[in-house]
Every structure is written in C-alpha cells, then in structure tokens.
CSV table of C-alpha atoms and ligand atoms in Angstrom, one decimal:
chain,number,residue,atom,x,y,z
A,1,MET,CA,0.0,0.0,0.0
A,2,LYS,CA,1.2,3.5,-0.8
A,3,LEU,CA,0.1,6.8,0.6
A,4,ILE,CA,0.4,9.3,-2.2
A,5,PHE,CA,0.5,13.0,-1.5
A,6,GLU,CA,0.7,15.2,-4.5
A,7,LYS,CA,1.2,18.9,-4.5
A,8,SER,CA,-0.3,20.4,-7.6
A,9,VAL,CA,1.5,23.7,-7.2
A,10,LYS,CA,3.4,24.4,-10.4
A,11,GLY,CA,7.1,24.0,-10.2
A,12,ARG,CA,7.1,21.8,-7.1
A,13,LYS,CA,8.1,18.2,-7.3
A,14,SER,CA,5.3,15.8,-6.3
A,15,PHE,CA,6.3,13.4,-3.6
A,16,GLN,CA,5.3,10.1,-2.3
A,17,ILE,CA,5.7,8.5,1.1
A,18,THR,CA,5.4,4.8,1.6
A,19,LYS,CA,3.6,3.1,4.5
A,20,ASN,CA,7.0,1.9,5.7
A,21,GLU,CA,8.4,5.3,5.8
A,22,VAL,CA,5.4,6.6,7.8
A,23,VAL,CA,5.8,3.7,10.3
A,24,LYS,CA,9.5,4.5,10.7
A,25,SER,CA,9.1,8.2,11.0
A,26,ILE,CA,6.5,8.0,13.8
A,27,ASN,CA,8.0,4.9,15.4
A,28,ILE,CA,5.0,2.5,15.7
A,29,LYS,CA,5.9,-0.7,17.4
A,30,PRO,CA,5.5,-3.7,15.0
A,31,GLU,CA,3.1,-5.5,17.3
A,32,LEU,CA,0.7,-2.5,17.2
A,33,LEU,CA,0.5,-2.5,13.4
A,34,ARG,CA,-2.7,-4.0,11.9
A,35,LYS,CA,-2.2,-7.0,9.8
A,36,GLU,CA,-5.1,-6.5,7.5
A,37,ASN,CA,-6.9,-3.4,6.3
A,38,ALA,CA,-9.7,-2.1,8.6
A,39,ILE,CA,-13.2,-2.9,7.6
A,40,LEU,CA,-14.7,0.4,7.0
A,41,PRO,CA,-18.4,0.9,6.2
A,42,GLU,CA,-19.0,1.5,2.5
A,43,LEU,CA,-22.1,3.5,2.1
A,44,SER,CA,-23.3,5.8,-0.7
A,45,GLU,CA,-24.1,9.4,0.2
A,46,LEU,CA,-27.8,8.6,-0.6
A,47,ASP,CA,-27.9,5.8,2.0
A,48,VAL,CA,-26.4,8.0,4.6
A,49,VAL,CA,-28.8,10.9,3.8
A,50,ARG,CA,-31.7,8.5,4.1
A,51,HIS,CA,-30.5,7.0,7.4
A,52,PHE,CA,-30.2,10.4,9.0
A,53,THR,CA,-33.4,11.7,7.5
A,54,GLU,CA,-35.2,8.7,8.9
A,55,LEU,CA,-33.7,9.3,12.3
A,56,SER,CA,-34.7,13.0,12.2
A,57,ARG,CA,-38.3,12.0,11.3
A,58,ARG,CA,-38.5,9.8,14.5
A,59,ASN,CA,-37.7,12.9,16.5
A,60,PHE,CA,-40.4,14.4,18.7
A,61,GLY,CA,-39.8,18.0,19.3
A,62,VAL,CA,-41.3,21.4,19.8
A,63,ASP,CA,-41.3,21.9,16.0
A,64,THR,CA,-43.5,18.8,15.6
A,65,ASN,CA,-45.8,18.6,18.7
A,66,PHE,CA,-46.9,20.1,22.0
A,67,TYR,CA,-44.2,19.4,24.6
A,68,PRO,CA,-45.5,20.3,28.1
A,69,LEU,CA,-42.4,18.9,30.0
A,70,GLY,CA,-42.5,20.7,33.4
A,71,SER,CA,-39.4,22.6,34.5
A,72,CYS,CA,-38.0,22.4,31.0
A,73,THR,CA,-39.7,25.3,29.1
A,74,MET,CA,-39.9,23.4,25.9
A,75,LYS,CA,-41.2,26.4,23.9
A,76,TYR,CA,-41.0,27.5,20.4
A,77,ASN,CA,-37.9,29.5,19.6
A,78,PRO,CA,-38.1,31.9,16.7
A,79,LYS,CA,-36.2,30.8,13.7
A,80,VAL,CA,-34.9,34.3,13.0
A,81,ALA,CA,-32.6,33.9,16.0
A,82,GLU,CA,-31.2,30.7,14.4
A,83,LEU,CA,-30.8,32.4,11.1
A,84,ILE,CA,-28.8,35.4,12.5
A,85,ALA,CA,-26.7,33.1,14.6
A,86,SER,CA,-25.8,31.1,11.5
A,87,TYR,CA,-24.4,34.2,9.7
A,88,THR,CA,-20.8,33.5,8.8
A,89,GLY,CA,-19.5,36.5,10.7
A,90,PHE,CA,-20.8,34.9,13.9
A,91,ALA,CA,-20.8,31.2,13.2
A,92,LYS,CA,-17.3,31.0,11.8
A,93,LEU,CA,-15.6,33.2,14.4
A,94,HIS,CA,-12.7,31.5,16.1
A,95,PRO,CA,-12.0,32.2,19.7
A,96,LEU,CA,-8.3,32.8,19.0
A,97,LEU,CA,-8.9,35.5,16.4
A,98,PRO,CA,-7.5,38.8,17.6
A,99,GLN,CA,-9.7,41.1,19.6
A,100,LEU,CA,-8.2,44.2,18.2
A,101,ARG,CA,-6.0,44.7,15.2
A,102,ILE,CA,-5.6,47.7,13.0
A,103,GLY,CA,-7.6,47.1,9.9
A,104,GLY,CA,-9.6,44.2,11.2
A,105,MET,CA,-11.3,44.1,14.6
A,106,LEU,CA,-12.5,40.6,14.0
A,107,THR,CA,-14.1,39.7,17.3
A,108,GLN,CA,-15.3,43.2,18.4
A,109,GLY,CA,-18.8,42.4,17.3
A,110,ALA,CA,-19.0,39.3,19.3
A,111,LEU,CA,-17.6,41.0,22.4
A,112,GLN,CA,-20.2,43.8,22.0
A,113,VAL,CA,-23.0,41.2,21.8
A,114,ILE,CA,-21.8,39.6,25.1
A,115,TYR,CA,-21.3,43.0,26.7
A,116,ASP,CA,-24.8,44.3,25.6
A,117,THR,CA,-26.5,41.1,26.7
A,118,ASP,CA,-24.9,41.5,30.1
A,119,MET,CA,-26.3,45.0,30.3
A,120,LEU,CA,-29.8,43.8,29.2
A,121,LEU,CA,-29.8,41.0,31.8
A,122,ARG,CA,-28.8,43.5,34.5
A,123,GLU,CA,-31.8,45.5,33.6
A,124,ILE,CA,-34.1,42.5,33.5
A,125,THR,CA,-32.9,41.0,36.9
A,126,GLY,CA,-31.8,44.1,38.8
A,127,MET,CA,-28.3,42.7,39.4
A,128,ALA,CA,-25.0,44.7,39.2
A,129,GLY,CA,-23.0,42.5,36.9
A,130,PHE,CA,-23.0,39.2,35.1
A,131,THR,CA,-20.7,36.5,34.0
A,132,MET,CA,-21.8,35.1,30.7
A,133,GLN,CA,-19.4,32.2,30.9
A,134,PRO,CA,-21.4,29.3,32.5
A,135,LEU,CA,-22.4,26.7,29.9
A,136,ALA,CA,-25.6,25.4,31.5
A,137,GLY,CA,-28.0,26.1,34.3
A,138,ALA,CA,-26.4,23.7,36.7
A,139,HIS,CA,-23.0,25.1,35.7
A,140,GLY,CA,-24.3,28.6,36.6
A,141,GLU,CA,-25.4,27.2,40.0
A,142,LEU,CA,-22.0,25.8,40.7
A,143,THR,CA,-20.4,29.1,39.7
A,144,GLY,CA,-22.8,30.9,42.0
A,145,MET,CA,-22.0,28.6,44.9
A,146,MET,CA,-18.3,29.1,44.3
A,147,ILE,CA,-18.9,32.9,44.5
A,148,MET,CA,-20.7,32.3,47.7
A,149,ALA,CA,-17.8,30.3,49.1
A,150,ALA,CA,-15.3,33.0,47.9
A,151,TYR,CA,-17.2,35.7,49.7
A,152,HIS,CA,-17.2,33.8,53.0
A,153,ASN,CA,-13.5,32.8,52.6
A,154,ASP,CA,-12.6,36.4,51.9
A,155,LYS,CA,-14.5,37.6,55.0
A,156,GLY,CA,-13.0,34.9,57.2
A,157,ASN,CA,-16.5,33.5,57.8
A,158,ASP,CA,-16.6,29.8,58.8
A,159,LYS,CA,-19.9,28.8,57.4
A,160,LYS,CA,-20.7,25.4,55.9
A,161,THR,CA,-24.5,25.0,55.5
A,162,VAL,CA,-26.6,26.0,52.6
A,163,LEU,CA,-30.4,25.9,53.1
A,164,ILE,CA,-32.5,24.6,50.2
A,165,PRO,CA,-36.2,23.9,50.2
A,166,ASP,CA,-37.4,20.4,49.2
A,167,SER,CA,-39.4,22.0,46.4
A,168,SER,CA,-36.3,23.3,44.7
A,169,HIS,CA,-34.9,22.0,41.4
A,170,GLY,CA,-32.8,18.8,41.9
A,171,THR,CA,-29.6,20.5,40.6
A,172,ASN,CA,-29.6,23.0,43.5
A,173,PRO,CA,-28.5,20.6,46.3
A,174,ALA,CA,-26.1,18.9,43.9
A,175,SER,CA,-24.5,22.2,43.0
A,176,ALA,CA,-24.2,23.3,46.7
A,177,ALA,CA,-22.6,19.9,47.6
A,178,THR,CA,-20.2,20.0,44.7
A,179,ALA,CA,-19.0,23.4,45.8
A,180,GLY,CA,-18.2,21.9,49.2
A,181,PHE,CA,-21.3,22.9,51.3
A,182,LYS,CA,-23.5,20.8,53.6
A,183,VAL,CA,-27.1,20.9,52.4
A,184,LYS,CA,-30.0,21.3,54.8
A,185,SER,CA,-33.4,20.7,53.3
A,186,ILE,CA,-36.3,22.9,54.4
A,187,LYS,CA,-39.8,21.5,54.1
A,188,THR,CA,-42.6,22.9,52.0
A,189,ASN,CA,-45.8,24.0,53.8
A,190,GLN,CA,-49.4,23.1,52.9
A,191,TYR,CA,-49.5,26.1,50.5
A,192,GLY,CA,-46.7,24.6,48.4
A,193,VAL,CA,-43.9,27.1,49.4
A,194,MET,CA,-41.0,26.9,51.7
A,195,ASP,CA,-42.2,26.8,55.3
A,196,LEU,CA,-41.1,30.1,57.0
A,197,GLU,CA,-41.1,28.7,60.5
A,198,SER,CA,-38.9,25.8,59.5
A,199,LEU,CA,-36.6,28.2,57.8
A,200,LYS,CA,-36.4,30.4,61.0
A,201,ASP,CA,-35.5,27.3,63.0
A,202,ALA,CA,-32.7,26.4,60.6
A,203,VAL,CA,-31.1,29.9,60.3
A,204,ASN,CA,-27.9,30.1,62.5
A,205,ASP,CA,-24.3,31.3,62.2
A,206,ASP,CA,-23.3,28.2,60.2
A,207,VAL,CA,-25.6,29.2,57.4
A,208,ALA,CA,-23.6,30.3,54.4
A,209,GLY,CA,-26.7,31.0,52.3
A,210,LEU,CA,-29.9,29.9,50.8
A,211,MET,CA,-30.7,28.6,47.3
A,212,LEU,CA,-34.3,29.3,46.2
A,213,THR,CA,-35.9,28.0,43.0
A,214,CYS,CA,-38.6,30.6,42.5
A,215,PRO,CA,-41.2,29.9,41.3
A,216,ASN,CA,-40.5,26.5,42.8
A,217,THR,CA,-41.0,23.1,41.1
A,218,LEU,CA,-44.7,23.3,42.0
A,219,GLY,CA,-44.9,26.4,39.9
A,220,LEU,CA,-45.6,28.5,43.0
A,221,PHE,CA,-44.1,31.9,44.0
A,222,ASN,CA,-43.0,32.4,47.6
A,223,PRO,CA,-44.9,35.4,49.0
A,224,HIS,CA,-42.4,35.7,51.9
A,225,ILE,CA,-39.5,36.4,49.6
A,226,ARG,CA,-38.4,39.7,51.2
A,227,GLU,CA,-38.6,38.3,54.7
A,228,ILE,CA,-36.6,35.2,53.6
A,229,CYS,CA,-33.8,37.4,52.2
A,230,ASP,CA,-33.7,39.5,55.3
A,231,LEU,CA,-33.5,36.5,57.5
A,232,ILE,CA,-30.5,35.0,55.6
A,233,HIS,CA,-28.8,38.4,55.5
A,234,SER,CA,-29.1,38.7,59.3
A,235,VAL,CA,-26.5,36.0,59.7
A,236,ASP,CA,-24.4,37.4,56.8
A,237,GLY,CA,-25.7,34.6,54.5
A,238,ILE,CA,-25.9,34.9,50.7
A,239,THR,CA,-29.2,34.5,48.9
A,240,TYR,CA,-29.3,32.7,45.6
A,241,TYR,CA,-32.2,32.8,43.1
A,242,ASP,CA,-32.6,30.0,40.6
A,243,GLY,CA,-34.0,31.9,37.7
A,244,ALA,CA,-33.8,29.1,35.1
A,245,ASN,CA,-37.5,29.7,34.4
A,246,LEU,CA,-37.6,33.5,34.4
A,247,ASN,CA,-40.4,33.4,31.8
A,248,ALA,CA,-42.7,33.2,34.9
A,249,ILE,CA,-41.8,36.7,36.1
A,250,ILE,CA,-39.8,38.4,33.3
A,251,GLY,CA,-40.6,42.1,32.9
A,252,LYS,CA,-42.9,41.9,36.0
A,253,ALA,CA,-40.5,41.5,38.9
A,254,ARG,CA,-36.8,41.4,39.5
A,255,PRO,CA,-34.8,39.1,41.8
A,256,GLY,CA,-32.4,41.9,42.6
A,257,ASP,CA,-35.3,44.0,44.0
A,258,PHE,CA,-36.5,41.0,46.1
A,259,GLY,CA,-33.1,41.1,47.8
A,260,PHE,CA,-31.2,38.3,46.1
A,261,ASP,CA,-27.4,38.5,45.9
A,262,ILE,CA,-26.9,35.9,43.2
A,263,VAL,CA,-29.1,34.9,40.3
A,264,HIS,CA,-28.7,32.4,37.4
A,265,LEU,CA,-30.7,32.4,34.3
A,266,ASN,CA,-31.1,29.7,31.7
A,267,LEU,CA,-30.8,31.4,28.3
A,268,HIS,CA,-31.7,28.0,26.7
A,269,LYS,CA,-35.1,27.9,28.4
A,270,THR,CA,-36.2,31.5,28.8
A,271,PHE,CA,-34.4,33.2,25.9
A,272,ALA,CA,-34.7,31.5,22.5
A,273,THR,CA,-32.5,28.5,22.3
A,274,PRO,CA,-34.2,25.1,22.1
A,275,HIS,CA,-33.6,23.2,25.3
A,276,GLY,CA,-33.0,19.5,25.2
A,277,GLY,CA,-30.8,16.9,23.7
A,278,GLY,CA,-28.0,17.8,26.0
A,279,GLY,CA,-27.2,21.3,24.9
A,280,PRO,CA,-25.7,23.7,24.1
A,281,GLY,CA,-26.9,25.9,27.0
A,282,SER,CA,-25.9,29.0,28.7
A,283,GLY,CA,-26.4,29.9,32.4
A,284,PRO,CA,-25.2,33.4,33.1
A,285,VAL,CA,-24.8,34.4,36.7
A,286,GLY,CA,-25.7,37.8,38.0
A,287,VAL,CA,-24.5,39.2,41.3
A,288,ASN,CA,-25.1,42.4,43.3
A,289,GLU,CA,-22.4,45.0,44.2
A,290,LYS,CA,-21.0,43.1,47.1
A,291,LEU,CA,-20.0,40.1,45.0
A,292,LEU,CA,-18.9,41.7,41.8
A,293,GLU,CA,-15.2,41.2,42.5
A,294,TYR,CA,-15.6,37.4,42.7
A,295,LEU,CA,-17.1,36.9,39.3
A,296,PRO,CA,-15.1,34.5,37.1
A,297,VAL,CA,-12.8,35.6,34.3
A,298,SER,CA,-12.9,36.5,31.6
A,299,VAL,CA,-15.2,39.5,31.7
A,300,VAL,CA,-16.0,41.7,28.6
A,301,VAL,CA,-15.2,45.3,29.4
A,302,LYS,CA,-15.7,48.4,27.3
A,303,ARG,CA,-12.7,50.7,26.9
A,304,LYS,CA,-12.9,54.4,26.9
A,305,ASP,CA,-12.4,54.5,23.1
A,306,GLY,CA,-15.6,52.4,22.7
A,307,THR,CA,-13.8,49.1,21.9
A,308,TYR,CA,-14.3,45.9,23.9
A,309,SER,CA,-11.9,43.4,25.4
A,310,LEU,CA,-11.8,40.3,27.5
A,311,GLN,CA,-10.4,41.2,30.9
A,312,TYR,CA,-8.6,38.5,33.0
A,313,ASP,CA,-7.1,40.7,35.6
A,314,LYS,CA,-9.3,40.3,38.7
A,315,PRO,CA,-7.4,39.3,41.8
A,316,LYS,CA,-10.4,38.1,43.8
A,317,SER,CA,-12.1,36.3,41.0
A,318,ILE,CA,-13.1,32.6,41.5
A,319,GLY,CA,-11.1,32.1,38.2
A,320,TYR,CA,-11.7,30.4,35.0
A,321,ILE,CA,-14.9,28.3,34.6
A,322,ALA,CA,-15.3,28.1,30.8
A,323,PRO,CA,-13.1,29.0,27.9
A,324,PHE,CA,-13.1,32.2,26.0
A,325,TYR,CA,-16.6,33.5,25.2
A,326,GLY,CA,-18.9,30.9,26.9
A,327,ASN,CA,-21.5,29.4,24.6
A,328,PHE,CA,-21.5,32.3,22.3
A,329,SER,CA,-24.2,31.3,19.9
A,330,VAL,CA,-26.7,30.8,22.8
A,331,ILE,CA,-25.8,34.3,24.2
A,332,LEU,CA,-26.3,35.7,20.7
A,333,LYS,CA,-29.7,34.2,20.3
A,334,ALA,CA,-30.8,35.5,23.7
A,335,TYR,CA,-29.6,39.0,22.6
A,336,ILE,CA,-31.6,38.8,19.4
A,337,TYR,CA,-34.7,37.5,21.3
A,338,ILE,CA,-34.5,40.3,23.9
A,339,LEU,CA,-34.1,43.0,21.3
A,340,MET,CA,-36.8,41.5,19.1
A,341,LEU,CA,-39.4,41.4,21.9
A,342,GLY,CA,-38.5,44.5,23.7
A,343,ALA,CA,-39.8,45.4,27.2
A,344,LYS,CA,-43.5,45.0,26.2
A,345,GLY,CA,-42.9,41.7,24.5
A,346,LEU,CA,-41.0,40.2,27.4
A,347,GLN,CA,-43.8,41.2,29.7
A,348,ARG,CA,-46.2,39.4,27.5
A,349,VAL,CA,-44.0,36.3,27.7
A,350,ALA,CA,-44.6,36.2,31.5
A,351,GLU,CA,-48.3,37.0,31.1
A,352,ASN,CA,-48.9,34.2,28.6
A,353,ALA,CA,-46.7,31.6,30.4
A,354,VAL,CA,-48.7,32.2,33.6
A,355,LEU,CA,-52.1,32.4,31.9
A,356,ASN,CA,-51.6,29.2,29.9
A,357,ALA,CA,-50.5,27.2,33.0
A,358,ASN,CA,-53.5,28.5,35.1
A,359,TYR,CA,-55.9,27.8,32.3
A,360,ILE,CA,-54.8,24.1,32.3
A,361,ARG,CA,-54.9,24.0,36.1
A,362,GLU,CA,-58.5,25.3,36.2
A,363,LYS,CA,-59.7,23.0,33.4
A,364,LEU,CA,-58.2,19.8,34.7
A,365,LYS,CA,-58.6,20.1,38.4
A,366,LYS,CA,-62.0,18.4,38.3
A,367,TYR,CA,-60.4,15.4,36.8
A,368,TYR,CA,-57.0,15.1,38.5
A,369,HIS,CA,-56.0,15.7,42.1
A,370,LEU,CA,-54.4,19.1,42.5
A,371,PRO,CA,-52.2,18.8,45.7
A,372,TYR,CA,-51.6,22.6,46.0
A,373,GLU,CA,-54.4,24.9,45.1
A,374,GLY,CA,-54.0,28.6,44.3
A,375,ILE,CA,-52.7,30.5,41.3
A,376,CYS,CA,-49.5,29.1,39.8
A,377,LYS,CA,-46.9,30.7,37.7
A,378,HIS,CA,-45.5,29.0,34.6
A,379,GLU,CA,-46.3,25.4,35.5
A,380,CYS,CA,-48.8,23.4,37.5
A,381,VAL,CA,-48.5,20.1,39.2
A,382,PHE,CA,-51.2,17.5,39.4
A,383,SER,CA,-51.1,14.0,41.0
A,384,ALA,CA,-52.5,10.8,39.5
A,385,SER,CA,-53.3,9.7,43.1
A,386,LYS,CA,-57.0,9.7,42.4
A,387,GLN,CA,-56.6,7.5,39.4
A,388,LEU,CA,-54.3,5.2,41.3
A,389,GLN,CA,-56.7,4.8,44.2
A,390,GLU,CA,-59.8,4.3,42.1
A,391,ASN,CA,-58.5,2.4,39.1
A,392,GLY,CA,-54.9,1.3,39.7
A,393,ILE,CA,-53.6,3.8,37.1
A,394,HIS,CA,-50.2,5.5,37.7
A,395,ALA,CA,-48.8,8.7,36.3
A,396,ILE,CA,-46.7,6.7,34.0
A,397,ASP,CA,-49.8,5.2,32.3
A,398,ILE,CA,-51.2,8.6,31.8
A,399,ALA,CA,-47.9,9.8,30.3
A,400,LYS,CA,-47.8,6.9,27.9
A,401,ALA,CA,-51.4,7.4,26.9
A,402,LEU,CA,-50.6,11.0,26.0
A,403,ILE,CA,-48.1,9.7,23.4
A,404,ASP,CA,-50.8,7.9,21.6
A,405,LYS,CA,-52.7,11.2,21.4
A,406,GLY,CA,-49.7,13.0,19.9
A,407,PHE,CA,-48.5,14.9,22.9
A,408,HIS,CA,-45.2,14.7,24.7
A,409,PRO,CA,-45.9,13.6,28.3
A,410,PRO,CA,-45.4,16.1,31.1
A,411,THR,CA,-42.6,15.6,33.6
A,412,VAL,CA,-43.7,12.7,35.9
A,413,TYR,CA,-42.7,11.7,39.4
A,414,PHE,CA,-41.1,15.1,39.9
A,415,PRO,CA,-41.2,17.1,42.1
A,416,SER,CA,-40.6,14.2,44.5
A,417,ILE,CA,-42.7,15.8,47.3
A,418,VAL,CA,-45.8,15.0,45.2
A,419,LYS,CA,-46.9,11.4,44.9
A,420,GLU,CA,-47.6,10.3,41.3
A,421,ALA,CA,-46.7,13.9,40.2
A,422,MET,CA,-47.5,15.2,36.7
A,423,MET,CA,-45.8,18.6,36.2
A,424,ILE,CA,-47.2,20.5,33.2
A,425,GLU,CA,-45.6,23.5,31.7
A,426,PRO,CA,-47.4,24.7,28.6
A,427,THR,CA,-45.0,27.7,28.0
A,428,GLU,CA,-46.0,31.0,26.5
A,429,THR,CA,-45.9,30.1,22.9
A,430,GLU,CA,-48.8,27.7,22.5
A,431,SER,CA,-52.1,28.6,21.0
A,432,LYS,CA,-55.4,28.2,22.8
A,433,GLU,CA,-56.4,25.5,20.2
A,434,THR,CA,-53.3,23.4,21.1
A,435,ILE,CA,-53.8,23.8,24.8
A,436,ASP,CA,-57.5,22.9,24.5
A,437,ALA,CA,-56.6,19.8,22.5
A,438,PHE,CA,-54.2,18.8,25.3
A,439,ILE,CA,-56.8,19.4,27.9
A,440,ASN,CA,-59.3,17.3,26.0
A,441,ALA,CA,-56.8,14.5,25.7
A,442,MET,CA,-56.2,14.6,29.5
A,443,ILE,CA,-59.9,14.5,30.1
A,444,GLU,CA,-60.4,11.5,27.8
A,445,ILE,CA,-57.5,9.7,29.5
A,446,ALA,CA,-59.2,10.4,32.9
A,447,GLN,CA,-62.4,8.9,31.6
A,448,LEU,CA,-60.6,5.9,30.1
A,449,ALA,CA,-58.9,5.3,33.5
A,450,LYS,CA,-62.5,4.7,34.8
A,451,SER,CA,-64.0,2.8,31.9
A,452,ASP,CA,-61.0,0.7,30.6
A,453,PRO,CA,-58.0,0.9,32.8
A,454,GLU,CA,-56.3,-2.1,31.1
A,455,LYS,CA,-56.3,-0.2,27.8
A,456,LEU,CA,-54.4,2.6,29.5
A,457,LYS,CA,-51.8,0.3,30.9
A,458,ALA,CA,-51.1,-1.0,27.4
A,459,ALA,CA,-50.3,2.4,26.0
A,460,PRO,CA,-48.6,3.5,23.8
A,461,THR,CA,-49.9,1.5,21.0
A,462,THR,CA,-49.2,3.9,18.1
A,463,THR,CA,-45.4,3.9,18.4
A,464,PRO,CA,-43.1,1.6,16.5
A,465,ILE,CA,-42.4,-0.3,19.7
A,466,SER,CA,-44.7,-0.8,22.6
A,467,ARG,CA,-43.9,0.2,26.2
A,468,PRO,CA,-40.4,-0.9,27.0
A,469,ASP,CA,-39.4,-2.4,30.3
A,470,GLU,CA,-37.6,0.7,31.5
A,471,THR,CA,-35.5,-1.0,34.1
A,472,ALA,CA,-34.3,-3.5,31.6
A,473,ALA,CA,-33.8,-0.9,29.0
A,474,ALA,CA,-31.5,1.1,31.3
A,475,LYS,CA,-29.3,-2.0,31.8
A,476,ASN,CA,-29.5,-3.7,28.4
A,477,LEU,CA,-28.4,-1.4,25.6
A,478,ASP,CA,-29.9,-3.7,22.9
A,479,ILE,CA,-33.3,-3.0,24.2
A,480,ALA,CA,-32.6,0.7,24.8
A,481,ASN,CA,-31.4,1.0,21.2
A,482,LEU,CA,-34.6,-0.3,19.7
B,501,LIG,C1,-33.5,23.3,34.0
B,501,LIG,C2,-33.3,23.9,35.4
B,501,LIG,C3,-32.0,23.9,36.0
B,501,LIG,C4,-30.8,23.3,35.3
B,501,LIG,O1,-30.5,23.8,34.1
B,501,LIG,P1,-29.5,22.9,33.1
B,501,LIG,O2,-29.2,23.8,32.0
B,501,LIG,O3,-30.4,21.7,32.7
B,501,LIG,O4,-28.3,22.5,33.8
B,501,LIG,C5,-31.9,24.5,37.2
B,501,LIG,N1,-33.0,25.0,37.8
B,501,LIG,C6,-34.2,25.0,37.3
B,501,LIG,C7,-35.4,25.5,38.0
B,501,LIG,C8,-34.4,24.4,36.0
B,501,LIG,O5,-35.7,24.4,35.5
C-alpha cells in the first residue's frame, strides 16, 4: 500500500511516502500495526442521507408537537434567531482571532454582543453585573456557589451550610454539595412554598446561604421572599435565586429587587435557544455589588475608546470556569430575542406563560388531584393519586397514553414531594387550540382510567415499539437502542 501525497502547485516536485516510511518516521511498534486493512463501512451518500433523515423523522420536538415537559420550558424558539446566529460572521468566528488589530477588529462584534447582553440582563434582573461564561443552568449554579464560598472565605466566615427547600430543582442541592457545602433541606408547607417557621429554626451562624428556586418546582411563587432574604442576610448569609424559568416573572418583577445576591438564568429555556438533547446551553450568573469582584474571568469590558476586550485581571475572581466567550451562539440568540421582543414583548411572555398554566390548572382540576391549590406561575403540578386509588392507574400510564394522542408527556414523578406527580408546563408560545386539544386528551384519559384501565396500561400502541421495560432498558443497551 502506498500513501500518495501530491502537490499540484506548479514547479514543485510531487512526492510520495510509503507506508513503511510513515511507520518508521513515527516509530510505531510492529506489534501494534494492523495485519489487515480495517473494515470500513462503504455507504453511498444517498444511503447516509436516508439514514439520518429517517432518524430525524423519528424525533419528537417542539417543531412537531406540543411538549409540556414541566421545569424544562420546551417552547417555540423563533427561527430568525437561528438564522442570524448562522451568519458566517458569527458562526465561523474562532476564539483565538485577535480582539483588536488595526484594519480588522474581527471579534469586536462578538464582544459587543456579550457586553450588551450582560447590560440587558442587568436591567431584567436588577443585578449589578453578570458572568456570561457558564455553559448550562447547573454550571451557573456551581459558579454561584463558588462565588458564595469565595465571599465567605474572603471575610473569614466559617460557614458550611446551605439551606435549600425540598421543592427546589434537583440540581440545587447537587451544586451546593459540589461546591463543598453541607445541604440542609427545608420543608414545603401546605400552601406549596418553603415553610417560613422551619426556615427560621434552621437559620444560624453556620448558614452560608440559601438557594431558592422561584417559582419553585410546584410552579408557586413564595410570597415571603423579602422576609426570607432579610433572615438569611441577618447572619451574613448569601441569597441565591434559581431563575432558570424566568419566563414566569420576566418584565414583572426582578430578583435583585427581592433582595437576592446571586441569580442564574437559563438562556436556553427563557431566551430563545431550544432546550434539550444535552445542549448547548448558557447559564449566566448575575450578582449584586458586594459580590462583583468574585465573578469568574474573563469579563468583557468596554474601553474608553468604545472598543471591547476580555479582561482577565481580577485578583479576587473565582477564576476560570469556561473557555473564551462561553457558549457564544446561545448568548447571541438571547440577545436577538430580547431586542426583538422589547420590554413589552418580554412582559407578554410572562403573562402568557402564567395564563396558559393556570388555564390548564383550572380546566383539569375536576379530573386530577391538585395537591396545592392557588394560582400558579409558569407550570402546574397534578397528581395521579385519584386514578391510582380508584383504578390502579399510575402517572406513567397517563404519560404513555398521551403519546398515543400525539403529545409529549409532562414531567412525571417530579417534584418528588408530590406522589404520582405530573408537572405540566405549557409555555407562553402555545395557541389556545393546542392547549384545548391537550386538555381534552387529558380528560379523555381520565375517563378511560375509569372505563377501561387495562387499555391505558397497554399504552402506547401507536409507536413503532410498545412500552419498554424501563428497568431492563437502562441495563440492556440492545433493548434501549430499539
Ligand atoms: C433546568 C433547570 C435547571 C438546570 O439547568 P440545566 O441547563 O439543565 O443544567 C436548574 N434549575 C431549574 C429551576 C431548572 O428548571
């Protein structure tokens, strides 16, 4: 076999390197050399195109169907943001291109986008500054907890405990523990929000701070939010607001005004990047004045002459948590989305997210048990406990039956404080027709639970494969790959 490299440039001699010469030059041990040629798949372009098109048609997504997966904000994201993000000037930027060079300031536009998005997020949240670096919501949480730790270290505070209500998002305790804190869980009261008396009992000098998902995973907003912040501040604790689902309050209220010291946002839920499939995401973290100096590097700064640069020189910074520009395309799409909607549009986002969730809550509460009554924010949580008690039907059966009716199931069995939980988040982008069709499907399923429960247990029946044995599928990849 011969590897042949040819240079077609005129005047240059073409040259050839034999396999033996390659082996010699990079010193591969004889026992590591293959004896026969590798069997590589031989497929035509058409076969490959058909394979991937077929896979894409099996996809279930927001572009195909209603996707009310609670706590995930599976909403429609305007295609114009995708289009602009795909412009060569953005998409082909390399992080090592020079920030500033006479005659070609190649990354100045990107730096301005990051800088301006930071400024817009300050206005939206009421915080004093942001890091745009974190690559996901949970990454933002970890960054925030590292900032909390840096603050206490700097002040010489010996504090180890972070308080987190049991209705918070599951990543909250994980992030606090990863940052080295002890987590103390605070229970949720009968109204579905963190119990204030239990919090008062838990606040002491060892408390480094509190992490609050708000609205919480029941979709409920905590009315004691000011008092909670004051309580934590009274022991020099830091308050952290999980704002992954800011669509619940955007343009209406600001975590900074509530008294929070740290906030993270999920640009890939609230601000125009499809969420799911493992990324990419962006979880910017905002802080108030007293924590600004701990923000990670790099930070985009604006120079006096109006140009932008990445600044690394911050002595008290927690350091480096992501390379270069963060997930730039996600930041860019958030920027486009915010500018496109404007203040009024963002307020309508919150209004519609909340209206849609409450419409579903009202329409379905006759059919499914609603463990926490009262107006919700962007999502509502039902329980299948009534169906379980009366007909032996579980939340999972209802979820599978929804697939047959063309809907993605809601989040089930979460939050864990609700038995047989079904967490429904319609988002702000769905039409009344779609939401009504979903409500009707849920009502039909509730009726079927009474009239023919066995049929429900057999769902889904319209999919290429029937209901898998999920325990086996997690262990046996052959089943999982079906
Ligand atoms: C989705 C979510 C997170 C985590 O965000 P990821 O980007 O998935 O890491 C954190 N908190 C809440 C409330 C969320 O909904």
